[in-house]
């Protein structure tokens, strides 16, 4: 049996839980949520990284769909609700393949049925508009993690890619974390500054996640996780989900991406745009500036390091498909996960280790957040704090 065949066999038993996929935003950008125009039941390889045939080929058993909206929108809350509606409509449109999941038990039930558990994560604290009531509303609608920031600071937390302002979390930011613990919503520390990571670990009574981040010691980008934070995951119980984004996994791609983003903005596009028009600008740039291309082995290097620092019980996968313009060779779209598993098998990772990486760790961490929530709901009322009362 080849390594790739062994990888596919393992994924049949313990499929991938992917922590972050931006398909809903891509559907907004490309077709304004016209799901018939991007029918996931058939290949959408010309337009998207994601469709049902390729999810099946990739051995995906659970997906956290990102209900991301841009932080510069004048009112992010209605846009976030539209993203949630998009995920719900996708699940309703494809009931034989997708199952809504709110709990770890739902994830296991979907696996038993051969369906893909579909969860939601909100990417960026701007989506709650400084309101704990809105946070509770998103939880009630099915959102099971909140990334505390996106690329920009929020009023109560510093981002990894903005100028420091709060020095980590403010008093209200710590209250957001505590209320997420009470609800059973996972605290996602991708995108946040290292100071925010440390403050959140101090404040959280439940395990945290990094839904799509890699190791800073391997690729020195502020979006990645420093070793001192990885070292804290065993005590916290959290999970770091390695991402595939080239500019976060390959050092040479960091500098190239900065130049390519500047070129994209010069042509009138947002630097995260992945529309066909924006990709044409990227392709023209590549003709004179060849793009450094990582591989599955590059991502495996991050996982080797993260396992050495945090331990096998604290690793997962968060590809960031349809949220990145470029992907590594061998991990070109959601069909590529078996190539990463085959690479790790070749490096001596055991089936037991890989089952934790792909499925068990992510299911455990959501279940642990639910356990913490049950205890807190019995002793703590919903917080009525406001940002003005705590930070004003």
Short mmCIF file of C-alpha atoms in Angstrom, two decimals:
data_model
loop_
_atom_site.label_atom_id
_atom_site.label_comp_id
_atom_site.label_asym_id
_atom_site.label_seq_id
_atom_site.Cartn_x
_atom_site.Cartn_y
_atom_site.Cartn_z
CA UNK A 1 0.00 0.00 0.00
CA UNK A 2 1.35 3.43 -0.89
CA UNK A 3 1.42 6.27 1.62
CA UNK A 4 -1.35 8.02 -0.30
CA UNK A 5 -3.51 4.89 -0.21
CA UNK A 6 -2.86 4.56 3.52
CA UNK A 7 -3.76 8.22 4.01
CA UNK A 8 -7.08 7.76 2.24
CA UNK A 9 -7.82 4.68 4.34
CA UNK A 10 -7.13 6.59 7.55
CA UNK A 11 -9.32 9.51 6.45
CA UNK A 12 -12.18 7.13 5.75
CA UNK A 13 -12.19 6.32 9.48
CA UNK A 14 -11.06 9.66 10.93
CA UNK A 15 -11.84 12.38 8.41
CA UNK A 16 -10.52 15.92 8.50
CA UNK A 17 -12.11 18.54 10.72
CA UNK A 18 -11.07 21.74 8.96
CA UNK A 19 -11.11 24.83 11.15
CA UNK A 20 -11.63 27.51 8.53
CA UNK A 21 -13.08 27.78 5.02
CA UNK A 22 -14.17 31.11 3.52
CA UNK A 23 -16.60 29.69 0.96
CA UNK A 24 -19.54 31.84 2.19
CA UNK A 25 -17.62 35.08 1.55
CA UNK A 26 -16.47 33.81 -1.86
CA UNK A 27 -20.12 33.12 -2.72
CA UNK A 28 -21.02 36.67 -1.70
CA UNK A 29 -18.19 38.15 -3.75
CA UNK A 30 -18.67 36.02 -6.85
CA UNK A 31 -22.43 35.48 -7.19
CA UNK A 32 -24.14 37.51 -4.41
CA UNK A 33 -25.25 34.26 -2.74
CA UNK A 34 -26.89 32.81 -5.86
CA UNK A 35 -26.22 29.21 -4.87
CA UNK A 36 -27.50 27.87 -8.19
CA UNK A 37 -24.77 29.81 -9.95
CA UNK A 38 -22.14 27.94 -7.92
CA UNK A 39 -23.80 24.55 -7.47
CA UNK A 40 -21.54 22.70 -5.03
CA UNK A 41 -22.90 19.35 -6.17
CA UNK A 42 -20.70 19.61 -9.26
CA UNK A 43 -17.10 20.71 -9.73
CA UNK A 44 -16.49 24.42 -9.26
CA UNK A 45 -12.76 24.13 -9.83
CA UNK A 46 -12.80 27.07 -12.26
CA UNK A 47 -14.13 29.37 -9.54
CA UNK A 48 -13.61 27.96 -6.04
CA UNK A 49 -11.34 25.77 -3.92
CA UNK A 50 -14.41 24.05 -2.51
CA UNK A 51 -17.23 21.86 -3.76
CA UNK A 52 -18.82 18.64 -2.56
CA UNK A 53 -17.02 16.21 -4.90
CA UNK A 54 -13.65 17.59 -3.84
CA UNK A 55 -14.58 17.66 -0.14
CA UNK A 56 -15.38 13.98 -0.47
CA UNK A 57 -12.15 13.31 -2.36
CA UNK A 58 -10.20 15.14 0.32
CA UNK A 59 -11.65 13.11 3.17
CA UNK A 60 -13.32 16.04 4.93
CA UNK A 61 -15.74 14.99 7.66
CA UNK A 62 -16.41 18.32 9.35
CA UNK A 63 -16.01 21.93 8.27
CA UNK A 64 -16.11 25.14 10.24
CA UNK A 65 -17.52 27.50 7.62
CA UNK A 66 -16.27 31.02 8.25
CA UNK A 67 -19.02 33.62 8.43
CA UNK A 68 -16.44 36.33 7.84
CA UNK A 69 -17.24 39.91 6.88
CA UNK A 70 -14.81 42.73 6.22
CA UNK A 71 -14.06 44.97 9.16
CA UNK A 72 -14.45 48.13 7.07
CA UNK A 73 -18.12 47.51 6.32
CA UNK A 74 -20.23 50.32 7.81
CA UNK A 75 -22.48 47.81 9.62
CA UNK A 76 -20.95 44.34 9.94
CA UNK A 77 -23.79 42.68 11.86
CA UNK A 78 -26.34 42.38 9.00
CA UNK A 79 -23.55 41.15 6.71
CA UNK A 80 -22.64 38.49 9.29
CA UNK A 81 -26.28 37.41 9.42
CA UNK A 82 -26.24 37.07 5.63
CA UNK A 83 -23.21 34.82 5.90
CA UNK A 84 -24.99 32.64 8.46
CA UNK A 85 -27.99 32.49 6.16
CA UNK A 86 -25.71 31.38 3.32
CA UNK A 87 -24.38 28.44 5.36
CA UNK A 88 -27.88 27.41 6.40
CA UNK A 89 -29.06 27.54 2.78
CA UNK A 90 -26.09 25.43 1.68
CA UNK A 91 -26.96 22.79 4.27
CA UNK A 92 -30.62 22.82 3.23
CA UNK A 93 -29.63 22.56 -0.45
CA UNK A 94 -27.38 19.53 0.07
CA UNK A 95 -28.93 17.43 2.87
CA UNK A 96 -27.40 14.16 1.64
CA UNK A 97 -23.88 15.57 2.05
CA UNK A 98 -24.05 18.24 4.75
CA UNK A 99 -25.44 18.12 8.27
CA UNK A 100 -25.77 21.13 10.58
CA UNK A 101 -23.68 20.61 13.70
CA UNK A 102 -23.74 22.57 16.95
CA UNK A 103 -22.03 20.13 19.31
CA UNK A 104 -19.32 17.50 19.45
CA UNK A 105 -22.08 14.88 19.53
CA UNK A 106 -23.50 16.33 16.31
CA UNK A 107 -20.07 15.98 14.71
CA UNK A 108 -19.87 12.33 15.66
CA UNK A 109 -23.42 11.72 14.45
CA UNK A 110 -22.58 13.26 11.07
CA UNK A 111 -19.51 11.03 10.81
CA UNK A 112 -21.65 7.99 11.53
CA UNK A 113 -24.06 9.03 8.78
CA UNK A 114 -21.31 9.68 6.25
CA UNK A 115 -22.24 13.38 6.06
CA UNK A 116 -20.01 16.43 6.49
CA UNK A 117 -20.67 18.16 9.81
CA UNK A 118 -21.17 21.84 9.09
CA UNK A 119 -20.30 24.29 11.85
CA UNK A 120 -19.83 28.05 11.78
CA UNK A 121 -17.17 30.41 13.08
CA UNK A 122 -17.32 34.20 12.99
CA UNK A 123 -14.01 35.70 11.92
CA UNK A 124 -13.40 38.94 13.75
CA UNK A 125 -14.75 40.60 16.88
CA UNK A 126 -16.09 43.44 14.76
CA UNK A 127 -18.99 41.08 13.97
CA UNK A 128 -20.43 41.62 17.47
CA UNK A 129 -20.18 45.44 17.30
CA UNK A 130 -19.05 45.71 20.95
CA UNK A 131 -22.25 44.00 22.12
CA UNK A 132 -22.45 40.91 24.33
CA UNK A 133 -26.11 40.64 23.34
CA UNK A 134 -25.04 40.33 19.71
CA UNK A 135 -22.47 37.70 20.74
CA UNK A 136 -25.26 35.70 22.38
CA UNK A 137 -27.39 36.17 19.27
CA UNK A 138 -24.67 34.73 17.04
CA UNK A 139 -24.35 31.73 19.36
CA UNK A 140 -28.11 31.18 19.23
CA UNK A 141 -27.89 31.16 15.43
CA UNK A 142 -25.27 28.42 15.52
CA UNK A 143 -21.91 30.21 15.57
CA UNK A 144 -19.49 28.09 17.58
CA UNK A 145 -16.32 30.15 17.53
CA UNK A 146 -15.42 33.82 17.37
CA UNK A 147 -12.02 34.92 16.13
CA UNK A 148 -11.33 37.84 18.45
CA UNK A 149 -9.96 40.06 15.68
CA UNK A 150 -9.36 39.91 11.96
CA UNK A 151 -6.59 41.98 10.32
CA UNK A 152 -7.54 45.17 12.21
CA UNK A 153 -7.80 45.90 15.91
CA UNK A 154 -11.20 45.98 17.52
CA UNK A 155 -11.92 48.36 20.38
CA UNK A 156 -11.18 45.64 22.93
CA UNK A 157 -8.43 43.48 21.36
CA UNK A 158 -5.25 43.92 19.34
CA UNK A 159 -4.76 42.23 15.98
CA UNK A 160 -1.50 40.66 14.83
CA UNK A 161 -1.43 42.92 11.76
CA UNK A 162 -2.36 46.31 13.20
CA UNK A 163 -0.57 48.81 15.40
CA UNK A 164 -0.88 47.83 19.09
CA UNK A 165 -3.48 49.85 20.93
CA UNK A 166 -4.94 47.86 23.83
CA UNK A 167 -1.77 45.93 24.69
CA UNK A 168 -3.71 42.68 24.28
CA UNK A 169 -7.23 42.47 25.70
CA UNK A 170 -9.00 45.30 27.48
CA UNK A 171 -11.29 44.71 30.47
CA UNK A 172 -14.21 44.38 28.05
CA UNK A 173 -12.18 41.98 25.93
CA UNK A 174 -11.68 39.74 28.94
CA UNK A 175 -15.43 39.91 29.57
CA UNK A 176 -16.05 38.81 25.96
CA UNK A 177 -13.85 35.76 26.59
CA UNK A 178 -15.67 34.95 29.83
CA UNK A 179 -19.06 35.25 28.15
CA UNK A 180 -17.89 32.99 25.33
CA UNK A 181 -16.84 30.44 27.95
CA UNK A 182 -20.29 30.67 29.56
CA UNK A 183 -22.00 30.15 26.20
CA UNK A 184 -19.76 27.30 25.04
CA UNK A 185 -18.38 29.30 22.11
CA UNK A 186 -14.74 28.57 21.29
CA UNK A 187 -12.27 31.44 21.66
CA UNK A 188 -10.34 31.59 18.37
CA UNK A 189 -6.91 33.22 18.56
CA UNK A 190 -5.95 33.21 14.89
CA UNK A 191 -5.31 36.75 13.63
CA UNK A 192 -4.73 38.20 17.10
CA UNK A 193 -1.54 39.76 18.44
CA UNK A 194 0.68 37.61 20.63
CA UNK A 195 -0.24 39.85 23.58
CA UNK A 196 -3.91 39.10 22.92
CA UNK A 197 -3.15 35.37 22.73
CA UNK A 198 -1.52 35.47 26.14
CA UNK A 199 -4.28 37.59 27.72
CA UNK A 200 -6.97 35.29 26.32
CA UNK A 201 -5.20 32.21 27.67
CA UNK A 202 -5.07 33.94 31.06
CA UNK A 203 -8.78 34.81 30.93
CA UNK A 204 -10.27 31.65 29.42
CA UNK A 205 -11.66 28.84 31.57
CA UNK A 206 -12.12 26.70 28.45
CA UNK A 207 -9.73 25.41 25.78
CA UNK A 208 -8.99 27.88 22.98
CA UNK A 209 -8.37 27.23 19.31
CA UNK A 210 -6.31 28.72 16.53
CA UNK A 211 -8.61 28.01 13.60
CA UNK A 212 -5.97 28.69 10.91
CA UNK A 213 -2.45 29.56 12.10
CA UNK A 214 1.01 28.04 11.75
CA UNK A 215 4.29 28.22 13.67
CA UNK A 216 6.16 31.51 13.94
CA UNK A 217 9.44 29.72 14.61
CA UNK A 218 9.19 28.12 11.16
CA UNK A 219 7.86 31.16 9.27
CA UNK A 220 8.30 34.53 10.96
CA UNK A 221 4.94 36.15 10.25
CA UNK A 222 2.90 37.89 12.99
CA UNK A 223 -0.14 35.79 12.04
CA UNK A 224 1.65 32.69 13.30
CA UNK A 225 1.89 31.34 16.84
CA UNK A 226 5.00 31.97 18.97
CA UNK A 227 6.51 29.00 20.76
CA UNK A 228 5.75 30.37 24.24
CA UNK A 229 2.05 30.36 23.32
CA UNK A 230 2.22 26.86 21.82
CA UNK A 231 3.85 25.72 25.06
CA UNK A 232 0.75 26.83 26.99
CA UNK A 233 -1.72 24.72 25.00
CA UNK A 234 -1.29 21.51 27.03
CA UNK A 235 -2.33 23.26 30.24
CA UNK A 236 -5.20 25.00 28.48
CA UNK A 237 -6.30 21.96 26.45
CA UNK A 238 -6.56 23.97 23.24
CA UNK A 239 -5.82 23.12 19.62
CA UNK A 240 -3.66 24.92 17.03
CA UNK A 241 -4.94 24.22 13.51
CA UNK A 242 -2.14 24.58 10.97
CA UNK A 243 -2.98 26.67 7.91
CA UNK A 244 -1.85 26.27 4.30
CA UNK A 245 -1.68 29.94 3.24
CA UNK A 246 1.68 30.37 1.48
CA UNK A 247 2.51 33.72 3.10
CA UNK A 248 2.12 32.10 6.54
CA UNK A 249 4.09 28.90 5.89
CA UNK A 250 6.98 29.86 3.57
CA UNK A 251 9.32 32.70 4.48
CA UNK A 252 10.05 33.61 0.85
CA UNK A 253 6.32 34.02 0.26
CA UNK A 254 6.03 36.65 3.01
CA UNK A 255 7.99 39.24 1.06
CA UNK A 256 6.42 38.29 -2.28
CA UNK A 257 2.90 38.62 -0.89
CA UNK A 258 3.58 42.09 0.48
CA UNK A 259 4.64 43.26 -2.98
CA UNK A 260 1.72 41.49 -4.69
CA UNK A 261 -0.77 43.03 -2.26
CA UNK A 262 0.60 46.49 -2.90
CA UNK A 263 0.21 45.88 -6.63
CA UNK A 264 -3.40 44.71 -6.10
CA UNK A 265 -4.27 47.84 -4.15
CA UNK A 266 -2.68 49.99 -6.87
CA UNK A 267 -5.16 48.46 -9.32
CA UNK A 268 -8.12 49.34 -7.09
CA UNK A 269 -8.69 45.97 -5.38
CA UNK A 270 -8.81 45.06 -1.69
CA UNK A 271 -5.60 43.23 -0.80
CA UNK A 272 -7.59 40.10 0.13
CA UNK A 273 -9.62 40.03 -3.09
CA UNK A 274 -9.80 36.69 -4.91
CA UNK A 275 -12.34 37.59 -7.60
CA UNK A 276 -11.53 36.57 -11.19
CA UNK A 277 -10.63 40.17 -12.00
CA UNK A 278 -8.27 40.41 -9.03
CA UNK A 279 -6.67 37.09 -9.94
CA UNK A 280 -5.91 38.42 -13.43
CA UNK A 281 -3.95 41.24 -11.77
CA UNK A 282 -2.10 38.67 -9.66
CA UNK A 283 -1.32 36.55 -12.72
CA UNK A 284 0.11 39.52 -14.58
CA UNK A 285 2.28 40.35 -11.56
CA UNK A 286 3.58 36.78 -11.45
CA UNK A 287 4.85 36.97 -15.01
CA UNK A 288 7.58 39.36 -13.90
CA UNK A 289 7.73 38.33 -10.24
CA UNK A 290 7.69 34.51 -9.95
CA UNK A 291 5.76 33.35 -6.91
CA UNK A 292 7.51 31.20 -4.27
CA UNK A 293 5.44 28.03 -3.96
CA UNK A 294 5.27 25.92 -0.78
CA UNK A 295 4.33 22.24 -0.82
CA UNK A 296 2.66 19.75 1.49
CA UNK A 297 6.12 19.16 2.94
CA UNK A 298 6.32 22.85 3.91
CA UNK A 299 3.12 22.51 5.93
CA UNK A 300 4.37 19.25 7.43
CA UNK A 301 7.46 21.12 8.67
CA UNK A 302 5.15 23.37 10.69
CA UNK A 303 3.27 20.40 12.10
CA UNK A 304 6.52 18.66 13.08
CA UNK A 305 7.57 21.76 15.00
CA UNK A 306 4.15 22.32 16.57
CA UNK A 307 4.01 18.71 17.74
CA UNK A 308 7.48 19.03 19.30
CA UNK A 309 6.41 22.15 21.22
CA UNK A 310 2.72 21.61 22.03
CA UNK A 311 2.26 17.85 21.71
CA UNK A 312 0.12 15.74 19.42
CA UNK A 313 -3.06 16.30 21.47
CA UNK A 314 -3.09 19.99 20.55
CA UNK A 315 -2.87 20.01 16.75
CA UNK A 316 -5.45 20.31 13.98
CA UNK A 317 -5.91 21.56 10.42
CA UNK A 318 -7.39 24.83 9.13
CA UNK A 319 -6.67 25.23 5.44
CA UNK A 320 -8.27 28.68 4.83
CA UNK A 321 -9.55 27.57 1.43
CA UNK A 322 -11.44 30.18 -0.60
CA UNK A 323 -9.93 32.82 1.68
CA UNK A 324 -6.52 32.88 0.01
CA UNK A 325 -5.46 33.69 -3.51
CA UNK A 326 -2.79 30.97 -3.58
CA UNK A 327 -2.29 27.49 -2.16
CA UNK A 328 0.66 25.09 -1.84
CA UNK A 329 1.44 22.49 -4.48
CA UNK A 330 -0.32 19.30 -3.48
CA UNK A 331 -2.79 21.26 -1.35
CA UNK A 332 -4.34 23.13 -4.24
CA UNK A 333 -7.93 22.77 -3.01
CA UNK A 334 -10.01 20.77 -0.54
CA UNK A 335 -9.21 17.51 -2.31
CA UNK A 336 -5.56 17.76 -1.21
CA UNK A 337 -5.64 16.73 2.46
CA UNK A 338 -4.58 13.12 1.71
CA UNK A 339 -1.30 14.47 0.31
CA UNK A 340 -0.50 16.10 3.65
CA UNK A 341 -1.42 12.95 5.58
CA UNK A 342 0.75 10.86 3.22
CA UNK A 343 3.68 13.23 3.83
CA UNK A 344 3.26 12.85 7.58
CA UNK A 345 3.04 9.06 7.28
CA UNK A 346 6.33 9.14 5.38
CA UNK A 347 7.81 11.11 8.30
CA UNK A 348 6.81 8.42 10.77
CA UNK A 349 3.61 9.84 12.20
CA UNK A 350 1.47 6.97 13.52
CA UNK A 351 -2.14 6.32 12.63
CA UNK A 352 -3.08 7.15 16.22
CA UNK A 353 -1.31 10.52 15.97
CA UNK A 354 -2.95 11.30 12.64
CA UNK A 355 -6.42 10.40 13.92
CA UNK A 356 -5.93 13.03 16.63
CA UNK A 357 -4.72 15.59 14.10
CA UNK A 358 -7.57 15.08 11.65
CA UNK A 359 -10.58 14.36 13.86
CA UNK A 360 -10.21 13.62 17.55
CA UNK A 361 -8.57 16.81 18.83
CA UNK A 362 -11.09 19.17 17.24
CA UNK A 363 -14.06 17.15 18.46
CA UNK A 364 -12.57 16.97 21.95
CA UNK A 365 -11.99 20.72 22.20
CA UNK A 366 -15.58 21.57 21.26
CA UNK A 367 -16.84 19.01 23.75
CA UNK A 368 -14.60 20.48 26.45
CA UNK A 369 -16.01 23.96 25.79
CA UNK A 370 -19.49 22.51 26.18
CA UNK A 371 -18.50 20.96 29.52
CA UNK A 372 -17.15 24.28 30.81
CA UNK A 373 -20.32 26.02 29.63
CA UNK A 374 -22.58 23.66 31.56
CA UNK A 375 -20.77 24.48 34.78
CA UNK A 376 -20.71 28.23 34.17
CA UNK A 377 -24.36 28.48 33.12
CA UNK A 378 -25.29 26.93 36.46
CA UNK A 379 -23.43 29.60 38.41
CA UNK A 380 -23.21 32.70 36.22
CA UNK A 381 -25.91 34.87 34.66
CA UNK A 382 -25.45 36.36 31.18
CA UNK A 383 -23.16 39.38 31.40
CA UNK A 384 -24.79 42.79 31.12
CA UNK A 385 -21.44 44.58 30.83
CA UNK A 386 -20.84 47.14 28.09
CA UNK A 387 -17.62 48.44 26.65
CA UNK A 388 -18.43 51.83 28.16
CA UNK A 389 -18.90 50.36 31.65
CA UNK A 390 -15.61 48.45 31.57
CA UNK A 391 -13.30 50.43 29.28
CA UNK A 392 -14.88 53.86 29.34
#
